[in-house]
Short mmCIF file of C-alpha atoms in Angstrom, two decimals:
data_model
loop_
_atom_site.label_atom_id
_atom_site.label_comp_id
_atom_site.label_asym_id
_atom_site.label_seq_id
_atom_site.Cartn_x
_atom_site.Cartn_y
_atom_site.Cartn_z
CA MET N 861 101.65 109.65 126.89
CA ASP N 862 104.57 112.11 126.81
CA LEU N 863 103.60 114.47 124.00
CA ALA N 864 106.98 116.18 123.99
CA LEU N 865 108.71 112.82 123.50
CA GLU N 866 106.21 111.79 120.79
CA LYS N 867 106.83 115.05 118.95
CA LYS N 868 110.59 114.58 119.17
CA VAL N 869 110.37 110.99 117.89
CA PHE N 870 108.05 112.03 115.07
CA TYR N 871 110.43 114.77 113.88
CA ASN N 872 113.34 112.36 114.17
CA ASN N 873 111.56 109.93 111.87
CA ILE N 874 110.95 112.74 109.38
CA LYS N 875 114.73 113.16 109.27
CA ILE N 876 115.28 109.40 108.91
CA VAL N 877 112.88 109.02 105.99
CA SER N 878 114.88 109.88 102.90
CA PHE N 879 113.51 112.84 100.94
CA LYS N 880 115.83 111.86 98.09
CA VAL N 881 113.32 109.15 97.23
CA MET N 882 110.62 111.80 97.07
CA VAL N 883 112.71 113.84 94.65
CA LEU N 884 113.38 110.77 92.50
CA ALA N 885 109.64 110.04 92.49
CA LEU N 886 108.94 113.54 91.18
CA VAL N 887 111.60 113.09 88.49
CA TYR N 888 109.98 109.77 87.52
CA ILE N 889 106.56 111.42 87.24
CA GLY N 890 108.04 114.25 85.18
CA ALA N 891 109.70 111.77 82.83
CA ILE N 892 106.39 109.97 82.26
CA TYR N 893 104.60 113.20 81.41
CA LEU N 894 107.38 114.15 79.00
CA MET N 895 106.79 110.91 77.10
CA ILE N 896 103.02 111.24 76.69
CA ASN N 897 100.94 113.40 74.38
CA LYS N 898 99.55 115.99 76.77
CA SER N 899 97.16 117.41 74.19
CA ARG N 900 95.22 114.13 74.18
CA LEU N 901 95.01 113.43 77.87
CA SER N 902 91.72 111.77 78.78
CA GLU N 903 90.29 110.22 81.93
CA ASP N 904 91.10 106.73 80.62
CA THR N 905 94.70 107.73 79.93
CA LEU N 906 95.13 109.29 83.38
CA THR N 907 93.51 106.26 85.01
CA PHE N 908 96.05 104.01 83.30
CA ILE N 909 98.92 106.32 84.25
CA GLY N 910 97.86 106.54 87.90
CA ASP N 911 96.97 102.89 88.36
CA GLN N 912 99.82 101.24 86.48
CA LEU N 913 102.63 103.69 85.84
CA PHE N 914 102.62 105.57 89.15
CA SER N 915 101.86 102.62 91.44
CA PRO N 916 105.50 101.36 91.69
CA LEU N 917 106.24 104.57 93.60
CA GLY N 918 104.72 102.94 96.68
CA ILE N 919 107.22 100.09 96.50
CA ILE N 920 110.17 102.43 96.20
CA MET N 921 109.02 104.69 99.02
CA PHE N 922 107.85 102.14 101.61
CA VAL N 923 110.21 99.19 101.22
CA ARG N 924 112.88 100.59 103.58
CA ALA N 925 110.49 101.90 106.23
CA SER N 926 111.23 99.08 108.67
CA LEU N 927 114.83 98.46 107.61
CA TYR N 928 116.66 101.76 108.15
CA GLU N 929 118.18 100.62 111.46
CA ARG N 930 119.44 97.36 109.99
CA GLU N 931 120.91 99.13 106.97
CA TYR N 932 122.79 101.61 109.16
CA ARG N 933 123.51 98.97 111.83
CA VAL N 934 121.99 100.88 114.73
CA SER N 935 119.35 98.30 115.63
CA GLU N 936 120.90 97.58 119.02
CA MET N 937 120.43 101.23 119.95
CA VAL N 938 116.92 101.67 118.53
CA TYR N 939 115.47 98.36 119.69
CA SER N 940 115.53 99.44 123.29
CA ARG N 941 112.69 99.22 125.79
CA VAL N 942 112.79 102.96 126.38
CA TYR N 943 110.54 103.73 123.41
CA PRO N 944 108.35 101.22 121.51
CA TYR N 945 109.94 100.54 118.13
CA TRP N 946 106.58 99.83 116.52
CA ARG N 947 105.63 103.47 117.01
CA ASN N 948 108.66 104.53 114.98
CA ILE N 949 107.44 102.32 112.14
CA LEU N 950 103.90 103.69 112.46
CA TYR N 951 105.20 107.26 112.26
CA ARG N 952 107.24 106.39 109.17
CA ILE N 953 104.22 104.85 107.47
CA ILE N 954 102.25 108.03 108.18
CA ILE N 955 105.08 110.29 106.97
CA ILE N 956 105.68 108.32 103.76
CA SER N 957 101.93 108.10 103.10
CA VAL N 958 101.71 111.89 103.27
CA GLN N 959 104.72 112.17 100.95
CA LEU N 960 103.11 109.77 98.48
CA PHE N 961 99.81 111.65 98.53
CA VAL N 962 101.62 114.96 97.99
CA ILE N 963 103.57 113.53 95.04
CA LEU N 964 100.43 112.16 93.39
CA SER N 965 98.65 115.47 94.03
CA ILE N 966 101.49 117.31 92.30
CA ALA N 967 101.04 114.91 89.37
CA PHE N 968 97.27 115.29 89.00
CA VAL N 969 96.05 118.58 90.50
CA PRO N 970 97.80 120.87 87.96
CA LEU N 971 96.08 118.95 85.14
CA LYS N 972 92.70 119.78 86.68
CA ILE N 973 93.74 123.41 86.99
CA PHE N 974 94.54 123.40 83.26
CA ARG N 975 91.04 122.00 82.66
CA VAL N 976 91.79 118.45 81.67
CA ASP N 977 88.46 116.64 82.01
CA PHE N 978 88.77 113.83 84.57
CA ASN N 979 87.55 112.85 88.03
CA LEU N 980 90.39 114.12 90.22
CA VAL N 981 89.19 112.55 93.48
CA ASN N 982 88.67 109.05 92.04
CA ILE N 983 91.96 108.93 90.17
CA LEU N 984 94.03 110.53 92.93
CA LEU N 985 92.69 108.30 95.68
CA GLY N 986 92.64 105.19 93.47
CA SER N 987 96.28 105.74 92.48
CA PHE N 988 97.21 106.29 96.12
CA VAL N 989 95.57 103.03 97.21
CA THR N 990 97.36 101.01 94.50
CA SER N 991 100.72 102.49 95.48
CA PHE N 992 100.02 102.15 99.21
CA PHE N 993 98.96 98.50 98.84
CA LEU N 994 102.10 97.57 96.89
CA GLY N 995 104.20 99.54 99.34
CA MET N 996 102.78 97.61 102.29
CA ILE N 997 103.52 94.28 100.59
CA GLY N 998 107.09 95.48 100.05
CA MET N 999 107.53 96.75 103.59
CA VAL N 1000 106.14 93.59 105.21
CA SER N 1001 108.14 91.18 103.03
CA GLY N 1002 111.25 93.30 103.55
CA TYR N 1003 110.83 93.25 107.33
CA ILE N 1004 110.18 89.49 107.46
CA THR N 1005 113.29 88.66 105.40
CA ASN N 1006 115.46 91.62 106.48
CA GLU N 1007 116.25 92.12 102.80
CA VAL N 1008 115.46 95.22 100.74
CA SER N 1009 115.84 93.16 97.57
CA VAL N 1010 113.10 90.72 98.64
CA GLY N 1011 110.92 93.60 99.79
CA THR N 1012 111.26 95.16 96.35
CA LEU N 1013 110.94 91.99 94.28
CA THR N 1014 107.82 90.58 95.97
CA PRO N 1015 105.42 93.45 95.16
CA PHE N 1016 106.89 93.83 91.67
CA LEU N 1017 106.18 90.15 90.99
CA TYR N 1018 102.61 90.72 92.14
CA TYR N 1019 102.43 93.88 90.01
CA PHE N 1020 103.46 92.03 86.84
CA PHE N 1021 101.25 89.04 87.70
CA GLU N 1022 98.23 91.34 87.83
CA MET N 1023 99.31 93.23 84.73
CA PHE N 1024 99.47 90.09 82.60
CA SER N 1025 96.60 88.13 84.16
CA LYS N 1026 94.33 91.23 84.06
CA GLY N 1027 92.53 90.22 87.24
CA LYS N 1028 91.59 86.75 86.02
CA TYR N 1029 92.46 85.21 89.38
CA THR N 1030 92.02 88.10 91.80
CA LYS N 1031 88.67 89.29 90.32
CA ASP N 1032 87.13 91.82 92.75
CA TYR N 1033 90.57 92.34 94.31
CA TYR N 1034 92.18 93.24 90.98
CA LEU N 1035 95.13 95.55 91.58
CA PHE N 1036 94.33 97.72 88.56
CA GLY N 1037 90.57 97.67 89.06
CA MET N 1038 90.35 101.41 88.44
CA THR N 1039 91.24 100.87 84.77
CA ILE N 1040 88.06 98.80 84.31
CA GLY N 1041 85.88 101.05 86.46
CA ASN N 1042 85.96 98.77 89.51
CA TYR N 1043 86.51 101.24 92.35
CA VAL N 1044 85.19 98.78 94.93
CA SER N 1045 88.44 96.83 94.50
CA LYS N 1046 90.32 99.89 95.74
CA ILE N 1047 88.30 99.94 98.95
CA ARG N 1048 89.06 96.25 99.50
CA LEU N 1049 92.75 96.66 98.75
CA PHE N 1050 92.95 99.63 101.12
CA PHE N 1051 91.49 97.60 103.98
CA ILE N 1052 93.88 94.73 103.20
CA ALA N 1053 96.79 97.20 103.31
CA ILE N 1054 95.60 98.49 106.70
CA VAL N 1055 95.43 94.90 107.97
CA LEU N 1056 99.02 94.38 106.77
CA VAL N 1057 100.06 97.50 108.67
CA LEU N 1058 98.41 96.26 111.86
CA LEU N 1059 99.93 92.79 111.49
CA VAL N 1060 103.47 94.05 110.98
CA LEU N 1061 103.12 96.44 113.94
CA ILE N 1062 101.90 93.58 116.15
CA VAL N 1063 104.78 91.36 115.03
CA ILE N 1064 107.31 94.13 115.69
CA LYS N 1065 105.79 94.80 119.12
CA ARG N 1066 106.13 91.15 120.08
CA ARG N 1067 109.59 90.68 118.60
CA VAL N 1068 111.26 93.77 119.99
#
């Protein structure tokens, strides 16, 4: 493996991934905190905020990960045999995952510093998994259809289905399991998201 080339490709993907989305995500989080009563923040409230209100961030951040070339019409240049395209997608998933974790940390860590009583690790990681899972559904459906709109709509439909059915059909795979104290569902959803990542990388490797 050419480490110099890998480093160059990794930095190039950092440039490709839009940091404007990260800024918008921070604005979104700020707007939510402006609308809530911060003097009455509890673990249940923060669990709800992280699991349901922050989770759409994953959709917004991941949906374009495999579609940048098609949007900017440079696919014929990128889909070359010189460098495996699936590695570009893998690097983007890693980069966006780090961005998402940083954003959620900015949302929750200061509250712990100001002595709000809640389990930081559980809520931070649980919120990350929910967002990551929805983001992977969006990225995969977007890649399959080559449409950002489909990639955005599909996970949102699942999001609202889970919100209104309250896990009646998905049970131990309930998207918002953290709100009912079911953290095992987060572990299961995380592994499903990883499987989705592996599947889309395999498909890309075979297609390109």
